[in-house]
Amino acid sequence: PASVRVVARLRPVFDSSPRIARASNGNTIILSVDANDQVSFPFSECFGEDATQDVVCKNICENAISDVLKGFNSTILAYGQT
């Protein structure tokens, strides 16, 4: 089994709030206030605004459950509005 994986999921923007974050290349989140001021953060995997709960669970939970059934410890920690 893999060691520690850190996965991020961007929530959809529902109101007129500016969109300052985007997922890029499947493993990077880019925050940008403007075109000249961007910061990127690497993750094991990233899900964009269009990712459904089913897609996220299938990619994350199935591996963790499989590892548990093989006798390994596993934890899924969700932080934020879920």
Tab-separated table of C-alpha atoms in Angstrom, residues 18-22 29-41:
chain	number	residue	atom	x	y	z
A	18	PRO	CA	-14.200	35.345	-7.617
A	19	ARG	CA	-12.649	32.062	-8.670
A	20	ILE	CA	-9.107	32.143	-7.287
A	21	ALA	CA	-8.276	28.420	-7.238
A	22	ARG	CA	-8.083	25.816	-9.969
A	29	ILE	CA	-3.829	23.469	-7.122
A	30	ILE	CA	-3.029	26.962	-8.330
A	31	LEU	CA	-4.197	29.990	-6.366
A	32	SER	CA	-4.208	33.265	-8.225
A	33	VAL	CA	-5.280	36.722	-7.176
A	34	ASP	CA	-4.345	38.042	-10.599
A	35	ALA	CA	-2.372	36.811	-13.619
A	36	ASN	CA	0.935	38.003	-12.133
A	37	ASP	CA	0.450	36.608	-8.628
A	38	GLN	CA	0.073	32.800	-8.606
A	39	VAL	CA	1.094	30.175	-6.089
A	40	SER	CA	0.929	26.431	-6.722
A	41	PHE	CA	0.551	23.632	-4.180
